[in-house]
Amino acid sequence: MCLETHKPILYHLGFRNTVNQSSLSRANEKRDYRIYEELGTYLISVVRPLYAKTSISEITIDNVLYALDSTTISTSIKLATWALGKYSRGAVKMHTLLDLRGSIPANIHITNGRWHDSNELDVLEPEPLAFYMIDKAYVDFDALFRFHLAGAYWVSRPKENMKYEVLGHRKLSASDVGGGIRGDFTIRLTTKTVALYPEPIRAVCIYDEEAKEEIVFIANNFEISALEVACLYRHRWDIEVFFKWVKQNIVVKTLWGYSENAVRTHLWIAVIAYLIIARIKADYKSPYSITEVATLIRISALEKTSLRELITKPRESVSLNQSVKELTLFDNV
């Protein structure tokens, strides 16, 4: 409908006819998704290095930092019979390993809804000295010990049924105490899980002022400060911003085709669009976030304007005057 509104402009851009959704659906059904998967993988290798030195608030270490999580896209089990989910519903999962320096995906794995998150660690190759921030749904001590032996670090939260014994505690620094840290302990798993992970584990307890509760983190790194362990896990939520952007800006919820090939194609195109915008932001050294750059491009897509000028304008020049009084229905004018 939006394209129909701009028919005169589209004609001069070389579009003779607008593309309807059924045409896109047929294209996604027929074209092999691996074309887009390979392009997306190539773009990841190009874009990630551009953000490799990006600093992260509250983090002082220079290691590679990853957040691992998944987002679920509900669909009709009648239309997408391959996408089995919980409770006989249709669902597709996009498991993402996000490089927190720049919020650039490092790995994308698309599965049906029944693929358990903890299985994802089995398909990843651990990177020595890198930190992996994972939700407790991913806690599989057998897989985590494999990461530990490979020289990779991980930070997570314990499951409610985790059994352990305390071996000792570490003295807290003034900055740890000021940041809300309540305890820094060395623990060892008990019961049968000790066979899966026989090495000591670090447990950090912090008081959350907003939630008014204590939160415990577990990790295998004993060198960084307790406060930095908590800060690293807090940045795991950056991946939710990526998922939200993909779902809202690429309209993933409205799938163009429901076969496995069509869904994979759609999701990879969404990732490709994100990576292209990230590349544009890096090339032009834009002061805006990837999300903001995408918004500026979207609202100006059919205007004749310089891309460099569009995304490098000082923030003050595009900000609204917040002091302007808005008239109400009952104002006397």
mmCIF file of C-alpha atoms in Angstrom:
data_model
loop_
_atom_site.group_PDB
_atom_site.id
_atom_site.type_symbol
_atom_site.label_atom_id
_atom_site.label_comp_id
_atom_site.label_asym_id
_atom_site.label_seq_id
_atom_site.Cartn_x
_atom_site.Cartn_y
_atom_site.Cartn_z
ATOM 1 C CA MET A 1 0.000 0.000 0.000
ATOM 2 C CA CYS A 2 2.843 2.370 0.860
ATOM 3 C CA LEU A 3 4.548 1.653 -2.458
ATOM 4 C CA GLU A 4 1.299 2.270 -4.335
ATOM 5 C CA THR A 5 1.149 5.736 -2.767
ATOM 6 C CA HIS A 6 4.546 6.620 -4.252
ATOM 7 C CA LYS A 7 3.976 5.298 -7.776
ATOM 8 C CA PRO A 8 5.362 8.399 -9.576
ATOM 9 C CA ILE A 9 8.598 8.216 -7.590
ATOM 10 C CA LEU A 10 8.906 4.464 -8.089
ATOM 11 C CA TYR A 11 8.626 4.891 -11.859
ATOM 12 C CA HIS A 12 11.623 7.241 -11.949
ATOM 13 C CA LEU A 13 13.556 4.821 -9.730
ATOM 14 C CA GLY A 14 13.099 2.097 -12.324
ATOM 15 C CA PHE A 15 10.138 0.237 -10.782
ATOM 16 C CA ARG A 16 7.529 -0.522 -13.441
ATOM 17 C CA ASN A 17 5.237 -2.404 -11.075
ATOM 18 C CA THR A 18 4.965 -2.714 -7.322
ATOM 19 C CA VAL A 19 5.832 -6.076 -5.791
ATOM 20 C CA ASN A 20 2.963 -7.770 -3.974
ATOM 21 C CA GLN A 21 3.277 -10.139 -1.032
ATOM 22 C CA SER A 22 2.316 -13.233 -3.009
ATOM 23 C CA SER A 23 5.257 -12.646 -5.371
ATOM 24 C CA LEU A 24 7.615 -12.362 -2.408
ATOM 25 C CA SER A 25 6.150 -15.538 -0.916
ATOM 26 C CA ARG A 26 6.701 -17.488 -4.135
ATOM 27 C CA ALA A 27 10.260 -16.189 -4.392
ATOM 28 C CA ASN A 28 11.032 -17.228 -0.811
ATOM 29 C CA GLU A 29 9.559 -20.672 -1.430
ATOM 30 C CA LYS A 30 11.670 -21.327 -4.544
ATOM 31 C CA ARG A 31 15.037 -19.647 -3.962
ATOM 32 C CA ASP A 32 17.453 -21.724 -1.901
ATOM 33 C CA TYR A 33 17.896 -20.136 1.545
ATOM 34 C CA ARG A 34 21.586 -21.067 1.502
ATOM 35 C CA ILE A 35 22.197 -18.193 -0.928
ATOM 36 C CA TYR A 36 21.167 -15.738 1.788
ATOM 37 C CA GLU A 37 22.802 -17.751 4.568
ATOM 38 C CA GLU A 38 26.157 -17.592 2.791
ATOM 39 C CA LEU A 39 25.751 -13.881 2.068
ATOM 40 C CA GLY A 40 24.843 -13.241 5.712
ATOM 41 C CA THR A 41 27.836 -15.257 6.917
ATOM 42 C CA TYR A 42 30.116 -13.304 4.574
ATOM 43 C CA LEU A 43 28.752 -9.961 5.818
ATOM 44 C CA ILE A 44 29.328 -11.064 9.413
ATOM 45 C CA SER A 45 33.000 -11.658 8.581
ATOM 46 C CA VAL A 46 33.195 -8.177 7.021
ATOM 47 C CA VAL A 47 31.225 -6.143 9.571
ATOM 48 C CA ARG A 48 32.366 -7.654 12.891
ATOM 49 C CA PRO A 49 35.992 -6.460 12.586
ATOM 50 C CA LEU A 50 34.731 -2.889 12.077
ATOM 51 C CA TYR A 51 33.364 -2.910 15.641
ATOM 52 C CA ALA A 52 36.063 -5.054 17.286
ATOM 53 C CA LYS A 53 37.467 -2.170 19.347
ATOM 54 C CA THR A 54 34.118 -0.729 20.427
ATOM 55 C CA SER A 55 34.127 0.076 24.139
ATOM 56 C CA ILE A 56 31.323 -1.101 26.433
ATOM 57 C CA SER A 57 30.179 0.859 29.478
ATOM 58 C CA GLU A 58 31.406 -0.492 32.836
ATOM 59 C CA ILE A 59 33.649 -3.070 31.117
ATOM 60 C CA THR A 60 37.440 -2.671 31.266
ATOM 61 C CA ILE A 61 38.645 -5.969 29.769
ATOM 62 C CA ASP A 62 39.596 -6.224 26.087
ATOM 63 C CA ASN A 63 38.353 -9.788 25.514
ATOM 64 C CA VAL A 64 35.776 -10.735 22.910
ATOM 65 C CA LEU A 65 32.356 -10.615 24.601
ATOM 66 C CA TYR A 66 29.424 -12.718 23.421
ATOM 67 C CA ALA A 67 25.782 -12.945 24.465
ATOM 68 C CA LEU A 68 23.951 -16.142 23.557
ATOM 69 C CA ASP A 69 20.160 -16.291 23.424
ATOM 70 C CA SER A 70 17.232 -17.146 21.178
ATOM 71 C CA THR A 71 14.036 -15.481 20.047
ATOM 72 C CA THR A 72 10.871 -17.413 19.236
ATOM 73 C CA ILE A 73 8.581 -16.531 16.336
ATOM 74 C CA SER A 74 5.122 -18.050 16.611
ATOM 75 C CA THR A 75 3.515 -19.442 13.483
ATOM 76 C CA SER A 76 0.667 -21.690 12.441
ATOM 77 C CA ILE A 77 1.430 -25.395 12.791
ATOM 78 C CA LYS A 78 -1.017 -26.024 9.929
ATOM 79 C CA LEU A 79 0.936 -23.758 7.589
ATOM 80 C CA ALA A 80 4.418 -24.606 8.873
ATOM 81 C CA THR A 81 4.205 -28.298 9.720
ATOM 82 C CA TRP A 82 7.997 -28.544 10.068
ATOM 83 C CA ALA A 83 8.115 -25.867 12.802
ATOM 84 C CA LEU A 84 7.064 -27.874 15.842
ATOM 85 C CA GLY A 85 6.900 -25.968 19.111
ATOM 86 C CA LYS A 86 5.610 -26.511 22.612
ATOM 87 C CA TYR A 87 2.054 -27.608 23.292
ATOM 88 C CA SER A 88 1.424 -28.581 19.644
ATOM 89 C CA ARG A 89 1.921 -25.010 18.461
ATOM 90 C CA GLY A 90 4.055 -23.825 15.598
ATOM 91 C CA ALA A 91 7.243 -21.941 16.421
ATOM 92 C CA VAL A 92 10.584 -21.040 14.886
ATOM 93 C CA LYS A 93 13.653 -20.223 16.971
ATOM 94 C CA MET A 94 16.514 -18.000 15.912
ATOM 95 C CA HIS A 95 19.515 -18.736 18.145
ATOM 96 C CA THR A 96 21.993 -15.878 18.034
ATOM 97 C CA LEU A 97 25.537 -15.488 19.301
ATOM 98 C CA LEU A 98 25.895 -11.702 19.488
ATOM 99 C CA ASP A 99 29.233 -9.917 19.660
ATOM 100 C CA LEU A 100 28.535 -7.259 22.292
ATOM 101 C CA ARG A 101 31.123 -4.928 20.776
ATOM 102 C CA GLY A 102 28.835 -3.259 18.275
ATOM 103 C CA SER A 103 25.926 -5.688 18.772
ATOM 104 C CA ILE A 104 26.880 -7.635 15.654
ATOM 105 C CA PRO A 105 25.695 -11.251 15.302
ATOM 106 C CA ALA A 106 28.585 -13.710 15.124
ATOM 107 C CA ASN A 107 26.502 -16.815 14.537
ATOM 108 C CA ILE A 108 22.863 -17.486 13.575
ATOM 109 C CA HIS A 109 21.203 -20.890 13.947
ATOM 110 C CA ILE A 110 17.537 -21.346 12.951
ATOM 111 C CA THR A 111 15.598 -24.320 14.359
ATOM 112 C CA ASN A 112 12.068 -25.405 15.151
ATOM 113 C CA GLY A 113 10.546 -24.491 18.504
ATOM 114 C CA ARG A 114 11.367 -27.795 20.181
ATOM 115 C CA TRP A 115 15.129 -27.377 19.922
ATOM 116 C CA HIS A 116 16.180 -26.790 23.542
ATOM 117 C CA ASP A 117 18.448 -23.827 24.206
ATOM 118 C CA SER A 118 21.010 -25.944 26.088
ATOM 119 C CA ASN A 119 21.666 -27.918 22.881
ATOM 120 C CA GLU A 120 23.047 -24.768 21.272
ATOM 121 C CA LEU A 121 26.319 -24.987 23.199
ATOM 122 C CA ASP A 122 26.978 -28.332 21.506
ATOM 123 C CA VAL A 123 27.016 -26.764 18.030
ATOM 124 C CA LEU A 124 29.269 -23.837 18.963
ATOM 125 C CA GLU A 125 33.044 -23.987 18.829
ATOM 126 C CA PRO A 126 34.414 -22.232 21.960
ATOM 127 C CA GLU A 127 36.799 -19.343 21.327
ATOM 128 C CA PRO A 128 39.739 -19.198 23.772
ATOM 129 C CA LEU A 129 39.738 -16.141 26.101
ATOM 130 C CA ALA A 130 36.291 -15.036 24.902
ATOM 131 C CA PHE A 131 33.486 -14.452 27.429
ATOM 132 C CA TYR A 132 30.081 -16.052 26.835
ATOM 133 C CA MET A 133 27.127 -14.536 28.720
ATOM 134 C CA ILE A 134 24.300 -17.060 28.717
ATOM 135 C CA ASP A 135 20.862 -17.385 30.269
ATOM 136 C CA LYS A 136 20.374 -20.178 32.804
ATOM 137 C CA ALA A 137 18.292 -22.060 30.212
ATOM 138 C CA TYR A 138 21.612 -22.731 28.447
ATOM 139 C CA VAL A 139 23.304 -24.144 31.553
ATOM 140 C CA ASP A 140 24.577 -27.586 30.599
ATOM 141 C CA PHE A 141 27.589 -28.335 32.789
ATOM 142 C CA ASP A 142 28.939 -30.959 30.420
ATOM 143 C CA ALA A 143 29.033 -28.397 27.583
ATOM 144 C CA LEU A 144 30.253 -25.604 29.881
ATOM 145 C CA PHE A 145 33.172 -27.765 31.006
ATOM 146 C CA ARG A 146 34.101 -28.259 27.348
ATOM 147 C CA PHE A 147 34.208 -24.453 27.008
ATOM 148 C CA HIS A 148 36.287 -24.267 30.197
ATOM 149 C CA LEU A 149 38.839 -26.783 28.902
ATOM 150 C CA ALA A 150 39.081 -24.821 25.631
ATOM 151 C CA GLY A 151 40.115 -21.690 27.548
ATOM 152 C CA ALA A 152 36.825 -19.842 27.060
ATOM 153 C CA TYR A 153 35.023 -18.026 29.882
ATOM 154 C CA TRP A 154 31.328 -18.126 30.670
ATOM 155 C CA VAL A 155 28.959 -16.175 32.927
ATOM 156 C CA SER A 156 25.445 -17.331 33.746
ATOM 157 C CA ARG A 157 22.906 -17.730 36.540
ATOM 158 C CA PRO A 158 22.350 -20.951 38.498
ATOM 159 C CA LYS A 159 19.219 -23.008 38.118
ATOM 160 C CA GLU A 160 17.054 -23.299 41.215
ATOM 161 C CA ASN A 161 17.911 -26.981 41.663
ATOM 162 C CA MET A 162 21.704 -26.587 41.447
ATOM 163 C CA LYS A 163 23.418 -28.369 44.360
ATOM 164 C CA TYR A 164 26.828 -27.185 45.539
ATOM 165 C CA GLU A 165 29.170 -26.706 48.486
ATOM 166 C CA VAL A 166 31.071 -23.531 49.385
ATOM 167 C CA LEU A 167 34.863 -23.947 49.351
ATOM 168 C CA GLY A 168 35.789 -20.395 50.334
ATOM 169 C CA HIS A 169 35.187 -16.705 49.762
ATOM 170 C CA ARG A 170 37.156 -13.764 48.434
ATOM 171 C CA LYS A 171 37.634 -10.364 50.036
ATOM 172 C CA LEU A 172 35.505 -7.665 48.421
ATOM 173 C CA SER A 173 37.046 -4.422 47.192
ATOM 174 C CA ALA A 174 35.565 -1.018 47.964
ATOM 175 C CA SER A 175 34.270 -0.734 44.385
ATOM 176 C CA ASP A 176 32.624 -4.155 44.680
ATOM 177 C CA VAL A 177 30.834 -3.156 47.877
ATOM 178 C CA GLY A 178 29.855 0.204 46.383
ATOM 179 C CA GLY A 179 28.406 -1.606 43.377
ATOM 180 C CA GLY A 180 26.134 -3.743 45.527
ATOM 181 C CA ILE A 181 28.215 -6.940 45.681
ATOM 182 C CA ARG A 182 27.262 -8.975 48.771
ATOM 183 C CA GLY A 183 29.566 -11.963 48.346
ATOM 184 C CA ASP A 184 32.230 -13.560 46.130
ATOM 185 C CA PHE A 185 32.514 -17.316 46.690
ATOM 186 C CA THR A 186 34.302 -20.364 45.326
ATOM 187 C CA ILE A 187 31.952 -23.338 45.073
ATOM 188 C CA ARG A 188 31.995 -26.916 43.845
ATOM 189 C CA LEU A 189 29.073 -28.838 42.407
ATOM 190 C CA THR A 190 27.796 -31.829 44.350
ATOM 191 C CA THR A 191 25.685 -34.894 43.515
ATOM 192 C CA LYS A 192 26.090 -36.345 40.027
ATOM 193 C CA THR A 193 26.769 -32.976 38.352
ATOM 194 C CA VAL A 194 30.275 -32.890 39.853
ATOM 195 C CA ALA A 195 31.227 -35.578 37.335
ATOM 196 C CA LEU A 196 30.141 -33.247 34.529
ATOM 197 C CA TYR A 197 32.000 -30.216 35.919
ATOM 198 C CA PRO A 198 34.681 -31.277 38.441
ATOM 199 C CA GLU A 199 36.464 -27.900 38.641
ATOM 200 C CA PRO A 200 35.611 -25.081 41.132
ATOM 201 C CA ILE A 201 33.117 -22.429 40.023
ATOM 202 C CA ARG A 202 32.846 -18.799 41.058
ATOM 203 C CA ALA A 203 29.579 -17.504 42.538
ATOM 204 C CA VAL A 204 28.959 -13.753 42.860
ATOM 205 C CA CYS A 205 26.030 -12.364 44.848
ATOM 206 C CA ILE A 206 24.763 -8.828 44.182
ATOM 207 C CA TYR A 207 21.840 -6.872 45.610
ATOM 208 C CA ASP A 208 19.509 -5.463 42.971
ATOM 209 C CA GLU A 209 18.128 -2.136 44.213
ATOM 210 C CA GLU A 210 15.313 -2.049 41.667
ATOM 211 C CA ALA A 211 14.051 -5.589 42.244
ATOM 212 C CA LYS A 212 14.886 -5.436 45.973
ATOM 213 C CA GLU A 213 16.431 -8.899 45.880
ATOM 214 C CA GLU A 214 19.762 -10.687 45.778
ATOM 215 C CA ILE A 215 20.908 -12.127 42.449
ATOM 216 C CA VAL A 216 23.557 -14.814 42.068
ATOM 217 C CA PHE A 217 25.834 -15.216 39.046
ATOM 218 C CA ILE A 218 28.126 -18.159 38.326
ATOM 219 C CA ALA A 219 31.293 -17.994 36.235
ATOM 220 C CA ASN A 220 34.541 -19.813 35.558
ATOM 221 C CA ASN A 221 36.795 -16.733 35.568
ATOM 222 C CA PHE A 222 38.465 -15.868 38.902
ATOM 223 C CA GLU A 223 40.613 -12.964 37.656
ATOM 224 C CA ILE A 224 38.164 -10.136 36.953
ATOM 225 C CA SER A 225 36.408 -8.276 39.775
ATOM 226 C CA ALA A 226 33.113 -9.484 41.207
ATOM 227 C CA LEU A 227 31.432 -6.281 40.047
ATOM 228 C CA GLU A 228 32.650 -6.851 36.493
ATOM 229 C CA VAL A 229 31.142 -10.353 36.534
ATOM 230 C CA ALA A 230 27.765 -8.767 37.322
ATOM 231 C CA CYS A 231 28.248 -6.041 34.702
ATOM 232 C CA LEU A 232 29.122 -8.593 32.033
ATOM 233 C CA TYR A 233 25.922 -10.508 32.642
ATOM 234 C CA ARG A 234 23.908 -7.289 32.668
ATOM 235 C CA HIS A 235 25.092 -6.607 29.118
ATOM 236 C CA ARG A 236 23.589 -9.930 28.047
ATOM 237 C CA TRP A 237 20.358 -7.966 27.694
ATOM 238 C CA ASP A 238 21.857 -6.117 24.713
ATOM 239 C CA ILE A 239 20.833 -9.099 22.606
ATOM 240 C CA GLU A 240 17.177 -8.369 23.392
ATOM 241 C CA VAL A 241 17.583 -4.995 21.667
ATOM 242 C CA PHE A 242 18.842 -6.832 18.573
ATOM 243 C CA PHE A 243 15.892 -9.260 18.628
ATOM 244 C CA LYS A 244 13.417 -6.413 19.101
ATOM 245 C CA TRP A 245 14.906 -4.499 16.183
ATOM 246 C CA VAL A 246 14.768 -7.510 13.879
ATOM 247 C CA LYS A 247 11.150 -8.291 14.776
ATOM 248 C CA GLN A 248 9.865 -4.710 14.617
ATOM 249 C CA ASN A 249 11.800 -3.253 11.717
ATOM 250 C CA ILE A 250 11.908 -6.226 9.367
ATOM 251 C CA VAL A 251 8.358 -7.367 10.204
ATOM 252 C CA VAL A 252 9.422 -10.940 10.852
ATOM 253 C CA LYS A 253 6.043 -11.733 12.397
ATOM 254 C CA THR A 254 4.471 -11.440 8.938
ATOM 255 C CA LEU A 255 6.280 -14.300 7.265
ATOM 256 C CA TRP A 256 6.429 -14.418 3.455
ATOM 257 C CA GLY A 257 5.931 -18.135 3.045
ATOM 258 C CA TYR A 258 5.825 -20.919 5.643
ATOM 259 C CA SER A 259 8.034 -23.680 4.274
ATOM 260 C CA GLU A 260 11.348 -24.210 6.031
ATOM 261 C CA ASN A 261 13.152 -22.695 3.049
ATOM 262 C CA ALA A 262 10.904 -19.601 3.020
ATOM 263 C CA VAL A 263 11.240 -18.954 6.759
ATOM 264 C CA ARG A 264 15.015 -19.358 6.722
ATOM 265 C CA THR A 265 15.213 -17.043 3.698
ATOM 266 C CA HIS A 266 13.080 -14.398 5.429
ATOM 267 C CA LEU A 267 15.114 -14.462 8.631
ATOM 268 C CA TRP A 268 18.457 -14.353 6.850
ATOM 269 C CA ILE A 269 17.305 -11.384 4.761
ATOM 270 C CA ALA A 270 16.433 -9.627 8.034
ATOM 271 C CA VAL A 271 19.941 -10.306 9.353
ATOM 272 C CA ILE A 272 21.504 -9.161 6.059
ATOM 273 C CA ALA A 273 19.590 -5.865 6.227
ATOM 274 C CA TYR A 274 20.830 -5.316 9.791
ATOM 275 C CA LEU A 275 24.432 -6.020 8.789
ATOM 276 C CA ILE A 276 24.277 -3.684 5.787
ATOM 277 C CA ILE A 277 23.032 -0.862 8.013
ATOM 278 C CA ALA A 278 25.788 -1.650 10.530
ATOM 279 C CA ARG A 279 28.339 -1.431 7.695
ATOM 280 C CA ILE A 280 26.922 1.925 6.567
ATOM 281 C CA LYS A 281 27.104 3.272 10.133
ATOM 282 C CA ALA A 282 30.738 2.193 10.466
ATOM 283 C CA ASP A 283 31.825 3.479 7.040
ATOM 284 C CA TYR A 284 30.331 6.939 7.591
ATOM 285 C CA LYS A 285 31.266 7.054 11.299
ATOM 286 C CA SER A 286 27.687 7.950 12.156
ATOM 287 C CA PRO A 287 27.063 9.145 15.737
ATOM 288 C CA TYR A 288 23.724 7.344 15.727
ATOM 289 C CA SER A 289 23.012 3.788 16.821
ATOM 290 C CA ILE A 290 22.297 1.091 14.241
ATOM 291 C CA THR A 291 18.601 1.374 15.094
ATOM 292 C CA GLU A 292 18.620 5.141 14.597
ATOM 293 C CA VAL A 293 20.484 4.863 11.288
ATOM 294 C CA ALA A 294 17.862 2.368 10.107
ATOM 295 C CA THR A 295 15.068 4.762 11.077
ATOM 296 C CA LEU A 296 16.673 7.695 9.254
ATOM 297 C CA ILE A 297 17.156 5.617 6.103
ATOM 298 C CA ARG A 298 13.620 4.219 6.235
ATOM 299 C CA ILE A 299 11.865 7.580 6.512
ATOM 300 C CA SER A 300 14.065 9.095 3.785
ATOM 301 C CA ALA A 301 14.204 6.101 1.434
ATOM 302 C CA LEU A 302 12.224 7.791 -1.340
ATOM 303 C CA GLU A 303 13.840 11.212 -1.001
ATOM 304 C CA LYS A 304 16.770 12.512 -2.996
ATOM 305 C CA THR A 305 19.275 13.165 -0.234
ATOM 306 C CA SER A 306 22.913 12.454 0.538
ATOM 307 C CA LEU A 307 23.260 9.341 2.687
ATOM 308 C CA ARG A 308 26.387 10.720 4.337
ATOM 309 C CA GLU A 309 24.650 13.969 5.226
ATOM 310 C CA LEU A 310 21.551 12.123 6.421
ATOM 311 C CA ILE A 311 23.278 9.905 8.982
ATOM 312 C CA THR A 312 26.121 12.198 10.073
ATOM 313 C CA LYS A 313 24.114 15.298 10.964
ATOM 314 C CA PRO A 314 24.816 16.480 14.517
ATOM 315 C CA ARG A 315 22.179 15.156 16.895
ATOM 316 C CA GLU A 316 21.170 18.693 17.850
ATOM 317 C CA SER A 317 20.140 19.456 14.275
ATOM 318 C CA VAL A 318 17.564 16.667 14.182
ATOM 319 C CA SER A 319 16.301 16.795 17.758
ATOM 320 C CA LEU A 320 12.903 18.212 18.487
ATOM 321 C CA ASN A 321 12.398 21.342 20.548
ATOM 322 C CA GLN A 322 10.986 19.906 23.747
ATOM 323 C CA SER A 323 10.064 23.342 25.128
ATOM 324 C CA VAL A 324 7.346 23.937 22.537
ATOM 325 C CA LYS A 325 3.927 23.970 24.199
ATOM 326 C CA GLU A 326 1.318 21.785 22.551
ATOM 327 C CA LEU A 327 -2.183 23.216 22.359
ATOM 328 C CA THR A 328 -4.975 21.178 23.879
ATOM 329 C CA LEU A 329 -8.574 20.990 22.787
ATOM 330 C CA PHE A 330 -9.630 23.385 25.517
ATOM 331 C CA ASP A 331 -6.938 26.058 25.104
ATOM 332 C CA ASN A 332 -8.202 29.527 24.236
ATOM 333 C CA VAL A 333 -6.754 30.512 20.904
#
